């Protein structure tokens, strides 16, 4: 197959591309806008095995050109951080709604055989008890998840109206190498390594269902190749952990004192708990490769060993973001 992978200069997309190249003979074309989160370095080790195009998924002419002759489209392109969506949601609507619509139209026009939309468990909203299945209603609560849900609905409408062969995967919170340090785990790991405070929102008892990034990448590939068109597949990690326990484990792994924990003002509209049933993707043969404890230790080791990757980030746009987001909150 020739696969167009959008947003593959980011955290999960780059892991996915590496997985495809390792496990198949497929040709990969990457389309990525290179936002603050998109980095060519994420694809450095596979650069000569892919075609890279810099551009946006909402650029109709470019997308029509790139989808001509491809067998599959996998759409990772997104603004992925909830806190940024609360501050300014324009880019979220543009990429998740307009961008997805343009990609779907182009896939239909060129008769692309397969389309996979990479989505998130956050479209279901928060759940106090129990577990979401693919039948759970969409109830997104942040501008990030609301615009992702809109993208999912567009995909379903294209399946229903035009019969395109599309599949949606909804993953729980990912962690692992190459995650931009605005997200809880890499932020806490880098702060701990530097001896800086670890900001914990609210009471820190919010629960996330942590999924190792390579496991999500494998699930996406499985759903692309063997999923039933029109279906949604949830992909949840094996462990649910409260944020405060995540932070404590990171402090233990980096041999830092818990006095670095700093409780800060809560995120507006903060979802309390995510929990996802993966029974359906398991029926296709997927299972997670590692528990959170093991994956987290490997992730901490990766950040410790790859200063070349995070040092340019910490001294760039990230500084300003960090000041805006935490400056007033952190002592
Ligand atoms: P990321 O922020 O690391 O990467 C996003 C990539 O998309 C970047 O390379 C960026 O340059 C690119 N991009 C952004 N807007 C674009 C546009 N308009 N056109 C082309 N490229 C654009 O994000 P991630 O964590 O790798 O997430 C990838 C996908 O997985 C997203 O769709 C996200 O909603 C979904 N997802 C993420 C998680 C998670 O925990 N990170 C969990 C479930 C699902
Ligand atoms: P995050 O990594 O932003 O992912 P998401 O919002 O998509 O779940 O946040 C994970 C959890 O950690 C979430 O409950 C918010 C919380 N959090 C903090 O407590 N402090 C932080 O500095 C960040 C970034 C997140």
Short mmCIF file of C-alpha atoms and ligand atoms in Angstrom, two decimals:
data_model
loop_
_atom_site.label_atom_id
_atom_site.label_comp_id
_atom_site.label_asym_id
_atom_site.label_seq_id
_atom_site.Cartn_x
_atom_site.Cartn_y
_atom_site.Cartn_z
CA UNK A 1 0.00 0.00 0.00
CA UNK A 2 0.89 3.63 -0.32
CA UNK A 3 -0.28 5.37 2.87
CA UNK A 4 -0.69 9.10 3.43
CA UNK A 5 -0.06 9.75 7.12
CA UNK A 6 -0.97 13.24 8.31
CA UNK A 7 0.43 14.78 11.49
CA UNK A 8 3.26 12.24 11.56
CA UNK A 9 5.90 14.71 12.74
CA UNK A 10 4.12 14.58 16.12
CA UNK A 11 4.34 12.16 19.02
CA UNK A 12 1.99 9.32 18.05
CA UNK A 13 2.15 9.73 14.25
CA UNK A 14 5.94 9.40 14.18
CA UNK A 15 5.71 6.24 16.31
CA UNK A 16 3.09 4.90 13.91
CA UNK A 17 5.24 5.56 10.83
CA UNK A 18 8.19 3.75 12.44
CA UNK A 19 5.89 0.81 13.17
CA UNK A 20 4.58 0.66 9.56
CA UNK A 21 8.10 0.75 8.11
CA UNK A 22 9.24 -1.98 10.53
CA UNK A 23 6.33 -4.33 9.87
CA UNK A 24 5.40 -3.90 6.18
CA UNK A 25 6.68 -2.97 2.73
CA UNK A 26 4.25 -0.07 2.49
CA UNK A 27 5.27 3.31 1.14
CA UNK A 28 4.64 6.25 3.46
CA UNK A 29 3.95 9.87 2.52
CA UNK A 30 3.79 12.27 5.47
CA UNK A 31 1.82 15.53 5.41
CA UNK A 32 2.50 17.75 8.41
CA UNK A 33 2.12 21.46 9.07
CA UNK A 34 5.03 21.48 11.54
CA UNK A 35 3.25 23.38 14.28
CA UNK A 36 5.09 23.90 17.59
CA UNK A 37 4.43 20.19 18.27
CA UNK A 38 5.49 18.88 14.87
CA UNK A 39 9.20 18.22 14.55
CA UNK A 40 11.25 16.71 11.70
CA UNK A 41 13.56 15.29 14.40
CA UNK A 42 10.76 12.90 15.36
CA UNK A 43 11.23 11.18 11.99
CA UNK A 44 15.01 11.59 11.81
CA UNK A 45 15.82 7.86 11.87
CA UNK A 46 13.36 7.07 9.03
CA UNK A 47 13.81 10.22 6.95
CA UNK A 48 15.25 8.46 3.91
CA UNK A 49 12.45 5.88 3.90
CA UNK A 50 9.51 8.30 3.64
CA UNK A 51 8.34 11.21 1.52
CA UNK A 52 7.81 14.31 3.68
CA UNK A 53 5.52 17.17 2.63
CA UNK A 54 5.12 20.27 4.79
CA UNK A 55 1.57 21.57 4.65
CA UNK A 56 -1.86 21.68 6.26
CA UNK A 57 -4.68 19.15 5.95
CA UNK A 58 -7.10 22.03 5.35
CA UNK A 59 -5.21 23.01 2.17
CA UNK A 60 -7.62 21.49 -0.37
CA UNK A 61 -5.42 21.72 -3.48
CA UNK A 62 -2.46 20.18 -1.71
CA UNK A 63 -4.56 17.40 -0.17
CA UNK A 64 -6.24 16.60 -3.52
CA UNK A 65 -2.82 16.32 -5.07
CA UNK A 66 -1.42 14.08 -2.31
CA UNK A 67 -4.39 11.72 -2.10
CA UNK A 68 -4.26 10.97 -5.83
CA UNK A 69 -2.95 7.39 -6.08
CA UNK A 70 -2.77 6.56 -2.37
CA UNK A 71 -4.41 3.41 -0.99
CA UNK A 72 -5.00 4.66 2.54
CA UNK A 73 -5.11 7.83 4.63
CA UNK A 74 -4.35 7.83 8.37
CA UNK A 75 -5.20 11.16 9.98
CA UNK A 76 -3.21 12.07 13.10
CA UNK A 77 -3.06 15.81 12.33
CA UNK A 78 -4.37 17.73 15.32
CA UNK A 79 -3.92 20.33 17.97
CA UNK A 80 -3.59 17.93 20.85
CA UNK A 81 -3.42 19.88 24.10
CA UNK A 82 -6.56 20.57 26.17
CA UNK A 83 -5.05 23.55 28.04
CA UNK A 84 -4.16 25.28 24.75
CA UNK A 85 -7.72 24.71 23.49
CA UNK A 86 -9.07 26.47 26.57
CA UNK A 87 -6.83 29.47 25.89
CA UNK A 88 -7.48 29.69 22.11
CA UNK A 89 -9.59 27.26 20.13
CA UNK A 90 -9.36 28.61 16.55
CA UNK A 91 -6.69 26.22 15.33
CA UNK A 92 -8.54 23.29 16.94
CA UNK A 93 -11.70 23.99 14.93
CA UNK A 94 -9.74 24.62 11.73
CA UNK A 95 -7.70 21.43 11.89
CA UNK A 96 -10.20 19.02 13.44
CA UNK A 97 -13.29 20.16 11.56
CA UNK A 98 -12.25 21.85 8.30
CA UNK A 99 -9.11 19.73 7.95
CA UNK A 100 -10.95 16.44 8.48
CA UNK A 101 -13.66 17.52 6.05
CA UNK A 102 -11.09 18.34 3.35
CA UNK A 103 -9.29 15.02 3.84
CA UNK A 104 -12.55 13.05 3.66
CA UNK A 105 -13.67 14.86 0.51
CA UNK A 106 -10.34 14.19 -1.18
CA UNK A 107 -10.36 10.52 -0.11
CA UNK A 108 -13.83 10.17 -1.62
CA UNK A 109 -12.95 11.99 -4.82
CA UNK A 110 -9.94 9.74 -5.45
CA UNK A 111 -11.62 6.54 -4.27
CA UNK A 112 -9.01 5.99 -1.54
CA UNK A 113 -9.60 2.41 -0.31
CA UNK A 114 -9.19 3.02 3.39
CA UNK A 115 -9.41 6.01 5.77
CA UNK A 116 -8.51 5.93 9.45
CA UNK A 117 -9.37 8.77 11.83
CA UNK A 118 -7.22 8.87 14.95
CA UNK A 119 -9.51 10.03 17.73
CA UNK A 120 -9.60 10.13 21.50
CA UNK A 121 -11.57 8.78 24.46
CA UNK A 122 -12.12 12.42 25.46
CA UNK A 123 -15.03 12.62 22.99
CA UNK A 124 -17.07 10.56 25.50
CA UNK A 125 -16.43 13.08 28.26
CA UNK A 126 -15.80 12.20 31.90
CA UNK A 127 -17.06 9.04 33.65
CA UNK A 128 -17.21 8.76 37.46
CA UNK A 129 -17.86 5.00 37.56
CA UNK A 130 -17.79 2.24 34.94
CA UNK A 131 -16.21 2.21 31.50
CA UNK A 132 -17.01 3.70 28.11
CA UNK A 133 -17.72 1.41 25.16
CA UNK A 134 -18.01 2.33 21.47
CA UNK A 135 -21.77 2.70 22.02
CA UNK A 136 -21.40 5.36 24.71
CA UNK A 137 -22.81 8.75 23.67
CA UNK A 138 -20.46 11.55 22.70
CA UNK A 139 -20.35 14.15 25.46
CA UNK A 140 -17.15 16.17 25.00
CA UNK A 141 -16.36 18.87 27.51
CA UNK A 142 -13.35 20.85 26.25
CA UNK A 143 -12.87 22.71 22.96
CA UNK A 144 -10.24 20.07 22.15
CA UNK A 145 -12.60 17.13 22.61
CA UNK A 146 -15.62 18.94 21.11
CA UNK A 147 -13.76 19.61 17.86
CA UNK A 148 -12.37 16.06 17.82
CA UNK A 149 -15.94 14.76 18.22
CA UNK A 150 -17.01 16.95 15.31
CA UNK A 151 -14.28 15.32 13.21
CA UNK A 152 -15.54 11.86 14.22
CA UNK A 153 -19.11 12.79 13.24
CA UNK A 154 -17.90 13.98 9.84
CA UNK A 155 -16.18 10.63 9.31
CA UNK A 156 -19.37 8.74 10.22
CA UNK A 157 -21.39 10.97 7.90
CA UNK A 158 -19.05 10.21 5.00
CA UNK A 159 -19.38 6.47 5.65
CA UNK A 160 -23.16 6.78 5.79
CA UNK A 161 -23.63 9.15 2.83
CA UNK A 162 -20.84 8.21 0.42
CA UNK A 163 -19.91 4.72 1.61
CA UNK A 164 -16.25 5.52 2.13
CA UNK A 165 -14.26 2.80 3.93
CA UNK A 166 -13.45 4.66 7.12
CA UNK A 167 -12.61 3.45 10.61
CA UNK A 168 -12.20 5.48 13.82
CA UNK A 169 -9.87 4.59 16.69
CA UNK A 170 -10.36 6.29 20.06
CA UNK A 171 -7.31 6.01 22.26
CA UNK A 172 -6.86 6.81 25.92
CA UNK A 173 -4.03 9.04 27.25
CA UNK A 174 -0.77 8.09 25.53
CA UNK A 175 2.71 8.36 27.01
CA UNK A 176 6.19 7.39 25.87
CA UNK A 177 9.20 8.81 23.97
CA UNK A 178 8.89 12.05 21.94
CA UNK A 179 5.82 13.49 23.66
CA UNK A 180 5.88 17.28 23.75
CA UNK A 181 6.51 18.39 27.35
CA UNK A 182 3.24 20.33 27.68
CA UNK A 183 1.53 17.03 28.61
CA UNK A 184 1.56 15.81 32.21
CA UNK A 185 4.09 12.97 31.98
CA UNK A 186 6.90 14.58 29.94
CA UNK A 187 6.38 17.89 31.75
CA UNK A 188 6.71 16.21 35.15
CA UNK A 189 9.69 14.11 34.03
CA UNK A 190 11.65 17.09 32.68
CA UNK A 191 10.79 19.26 35.68
CA UNK A 192 11.87 16.48 38.03
CA UNK A 193 15.15 15.97 36.15
CA UNK A 194 15.80 19.72 36.49
CA UNK A 195 14.72 19.89 40.14
CA UNK A 196 11.78 22.19 39.27
CA UNK A 197 8.27 22.09 40.80
CA UNK A 198 5.72 19.63 39.41
CA UNK A 199 2.35 21.41 38.94
CA UNK A 200 -0.65 19.26 39.91
CA UNK A 201 -4.07 20.63 38.96
CA UNK A 202 -6.77 20.75 41.64
CA UNK A 203 -6.67 17.86 44.10
CA UNK A 204 -4.66 15.58 41.78
CA UNK A 205 -7.25 12.78 42.11
CA UNK A 206 -8.31 12.91 38.46
CA UNK A 207 -7.83 9.53 36.79
CA UNK A 208 -6.35 8.76 33.38
CA UNK A 209 -6.14 5.43 31.57
CA UNK A 210 -2.48 5.37 30.46
CA UNK A 211 -1.56 3.73 27.14
CA UNK A 212 1.99 3.21 25.86
CA UNK A 213 2.37 5.00 22.53
CA UNK A 214 3.67 1.96 20.62
CA UNK A 215 0.60 0.03 21.73
CA UNK A 216 -1.71 2.69 20.31
CA UNK A 217 0.31 2.73 17.08
CA UNK A 218 -0.12 -1.05 16.71
CA UNK A 219 -3.84 -0.81 17.40
CA UNK A 220 -4.26 1.89 14.74
CA UNK A 221 -2.48 -0.24 12.16
CA UNK A 222 -4.60 -3.26 13.05
CA UNK A 223 -7.81 -1.24 12.73
CA UNK A 224 -6.63 0.22 9.41
CA UNK A 225 -5.96 -3.22 7.92
CA UNK A 226 -8.57 -5.41 9.63
CA UNK A 227 -11.19 -3.10 11.13
CA UNK A 228 -14.73 -3.12 9.73
CA UNK A 229 -15.57 0.00 7.72
CA UNK A 230 -17.85 2.35 9.61
CA UNK A 231 -16.84 0.97 12.99
CA UNK A 232 -15.23 2.65 15.99
CA UNK A 233 -12.51 0.89 18.01
CA UNK A 234 -11.65 2.02 21.53
CA UNK A 235 -8.06 1.50 22.63
CA UNK A 236 -7.51 1.86 26.36
CA UNK A 237 -4.37 1.35 28.40
CA UNK A 238 -4.14 -1.47 30.95
CA UNK A 239 -3.95 0.80 34.01
CA UNK A 240 -5.95 3.66 35.49
CA UNK A 241 -3.92 5.98 37.68
CA UNK A 242 -4.65 9.19 39.57
CA UNK A 243 -2.49 12.14 38.52
CA UNK A 244 -0.94 12.51 41.96
CA UNK A 245 0.21 8.88 41.84
CA UNK A 246 1.71 9.41 38.38
CA UNK A 247 3.65 12.39 39.71
CA UNK A 248 4.82 10.48 42.81
CA UNK A 249 6.09 7.61 40.66
CA UNK A 250 8.00 10.04 38.46
CA UNK A 251 9.61 11.58 41.53
CA UNK A 252 10.62 8.11 42.76
CA UNK A 253 12.05 7.16 39.34
CA UNK A 254 14.07 10.38 39.17
CA UNK A 255 15.09 10.10 42.86
CA UNK A 256 13.53 13.44 43.75
CA UNK A 257 11.73 14.53 46.88
CA UNK A 258 7.94 14.89 47.05
CA UNK A 259 8.41 18.47 48.23
CA UNK A 260 8.64 19.29 44.48
CA UNK A 261 4.88 18.67 44.16
CA UNK A 262 2.96 21.93 43.85
CA UNK A 263 -0.84 21.96 43.79
CA UNK A 264 -2.06 24.71 41.43
CA UNK A 265 -5.43 26.13 40.33
CA UNK A 266 -7.51 23.49 38.58
CA UNK A 267 -8.08 23.39 34.81
CA UNK A 268 -11.51 24.89 33.96
CA UNK A 269 -14.02 22.10 33.19
CA UNK A 270 -11.45 19.45 34.14
CA UNK A 271 -12.66 15.91 33.26
CA UNK A 272 -12.49 13.79 36.42
CA UNK A 273 -11.94 10.34 35.01
CA UNK A 274 -11.51 8.56 31.69
CA UNK A 275 -12.00 4.82 31.39
CA UNK A 276 -12.22 2.81 28.21
CA UNK A 277 -13.17 -0.77 27.34
CA UNK A 278 -10.87 -2.26 24.69
CA UNK A 279 -12.86 -5.48 24.21
CA UNK A 280 -13.62 -4.76 20.54
CA UNK A 281 -10.03 -4.06 19.40
CA UNK A 282 -8.91 -7.07 21.47
CA UNK A 283 -11.20 -9.20 19.29
CA UNK A 284 -9.04 -8.14 16.33
CA UNK A 285 -6.03 -9.55 18.20
CA UNK A 286 -4.67 -6.44 19.95
CA UNK A 287 -3.33 -6.38 23.46
CA UNK A 288 -1.17 -3.88 25.31
CA UNK A 289 2.52 -4.84 25.53
CA UNK A 290 3.28 -3.30 28.92
CA UNK A 291 1.84 -2.15 32.21
CA UNK A 292 2.08 1.50 33.19
CA UNK A 293 4.79 0.97 35.80
CA UNK A 294 7.17 -0.60 33.26
CA UNK A 295 6.36 1.83 30.44
CA UNK A 296 6.76 4.84 32.72
CA UNK A 297 10.23 3.70 33.84
CA UNK A 298 11.26 3.26 30.18
CA UNK A 299 9.85 6.69 29.37
CA UNK A 300 11.80 8.36 32.18
CA UNK A 301 14.97 6.62 30.92
CA UNK A 302 14.29 7.85 27.38
CA UNK A 303 14.00 11.50 28.49
CA UNK A 304 17.10 11.12 30.66
CA UNK A 305 19.07 9.78 27.66
CA UNK A 306 17.77 12.13 24.96
CA UNK A 307 18.59 15.65 26.00
CA UNK A 308 19.28 16.46 22.31
CA UNK A 309 15.55 15.99 21.70
CA UNK A 310 14.11 18.15 24.51
CA UNK A 311 16.78 20.80 25.03
CA UNK A 312 15.81 22.84 21.91
CA UNK A 313 12.14 22.63 22.95
CA UNK A 314 12.73 23.90 26.47
CA UNK A 315 14.58 26.93 25.19
CA UNK A 316 12.09 27.80 22.40
CA UNK A 317 8.33 28.58 22.14
CA UNK A 318 7.78 26.28 25.10
CA UNK A 319 9.32 28.82 27.49
CA UNK A 320 6.66 31.39 26.61
CA UNK A 321 3.89 28.79 26.79
CA UNK A 322 5.10 27.62 30.18
CA UNK A 323 5.19 31.17 31.52
CA UNK A 324 1.65 31.83 30.24
CA UNK A 325 0.26 28.58 31.59
CA UNK A 326 2.10 28.28 34.91
CA UNK A 327 3.86 31.58 35.59
CA UNK A 328 1.17 32.95 37.89
CA UNK A 329 0.21 29.57 39.31
CA UNK A 330 3.64 28.36 40.40
CA UNK A 331 5.35 30.05 43.28
P1 LIG B 1 1.04 16.04 18.62
O1 LIG B 1 0.59 17.37 19.07
O2 LIG B 1 2.30 15.47 19.17
O3 LIG B 1 1.19 16.03 17.02
C1 LIG B 1 0.25 16.59 16.17
C2 LIG B 1 0.90 16.72 14.80
O4 LIG B 1 -0.08 17.25 13.88
C3 LIG B 1 2.07 17.69 14.76
O5 LIG B 1 3.14 17.11 14.05
C4 LIG B 1 1.53 18.92 14.05
O6 LIG B 1 2.52 19.63 13.33
C5 LIG B 1 0.51 18.28 13.12
N1 LIG B 1 -0.56 19.21 12.70
C6 LIG B 1 -1.31 20.02 13.49
N2 LIG B 1 -2.21 20.69 12.76
C7 LIG B 1 -2.02 20.28 11.47
C8 LIG B 1 -2.67 20.61 10.25
N3 LIG B 1 -3.67 21.49 10.20
N4 LIG B 1 -2.25 20.01 9.12
C9 LIG B 1 -1.23 19.12 9.16
N5 LIG B 1 -0.58 18.78 10.28
C10 LIG B 1 -0.98 19.35 11.43
O7 LIG B 1 -0.19 15.06 18.88
P2 LIG B 1 -0.24 13.52 19.28
O8 LIG B 1 -0.26 13.40 20.75
O9 LIG B 1 0.77 12.77 18.49
O10 LIG B 1 -1.71 13.16 18.76
C11 LIG B 1 -1.92 12.63 17.46
C12 LIG B 1 -3.38 12.28 17.30
O11 LIG B 1 -3.78 11.33 18.29
C13 LIG B 1 -4.33 13.46 17.46
O12 LIG B 1 -5.34 13.36 16.49
C14 LIG B 1 -4.90 13.30 18.86
O13 LIG B 1 -6.19 13.87 18.97
C15 LIG B 1 -4.93 11.80 18.97
N6 LIG B 1 -4.84 11.26 20.32
C16 LIG B 1 -3.85 11.68 21.17
C17 LIG B 1 -3.73 11.13 22.45
C18 LIG B 1 -2.64 11.55 23.40
O14 LIG B 1 -2.64 11.13 24.57
N7 LIG B 1 -1.65 12.35 22.98
C19 LIG B 1 -4.64 10.13 22.85
C20 LIG B 1 -5.64 9.72 21.95
C21 LIG B 1 -5.71 10.29 20.69
P1 LIG B 2 -2.68 16.02 29.89
O1 LIG B 2 -1.38 15.32 29.78
O2 LIG B 2 -2.77 17.45 29.50
O3 LIG B 2 -3.74 15.14 29.08
P2 LIG B 2 -5.37 15.24 29.04
O4 LIG B 2 -5.78 16.57 29.49
O5 LIG B 2 -5.62 15.03 27.58
O6 LIG B 2 -5.86 14.13 29.89
O7 LIG B 2 -3.17 15.91 31.39
C1 LIG B 2 -3.29 14.65 32.04
C2 LIG B 2 -3.88 14.90 33.40
O8 LIG B 2 -2.92 15.63 34.19
C3 LIG B 2 -5.12 15.78 33.38
O9 LIG B 2 -6.01 15.35 34.40
C4 LIG B 2 -4.60 17.18 33.71
C5 LIG B 2 -3.44 16.88 34.65
N1 LIG B 2 -2.31 17.85 34.60
C6 LIG B 2 -1.80 18.37 35.79
O10 LIG B 2 -2.27 18.05 36.89
N2 LIG B 2 -0.75 19.25 35.70
C7 LIG B 2 -0.21 19.62 34.51
O11 LIG B 2 0.74 20.46 34.52
C8 LIG B 2 -0.74 19.07 33.30
C9 LIG B 2 -0.17 19.44 31.96
C10 LIG B 2 -1.79 18.18 33.39
#
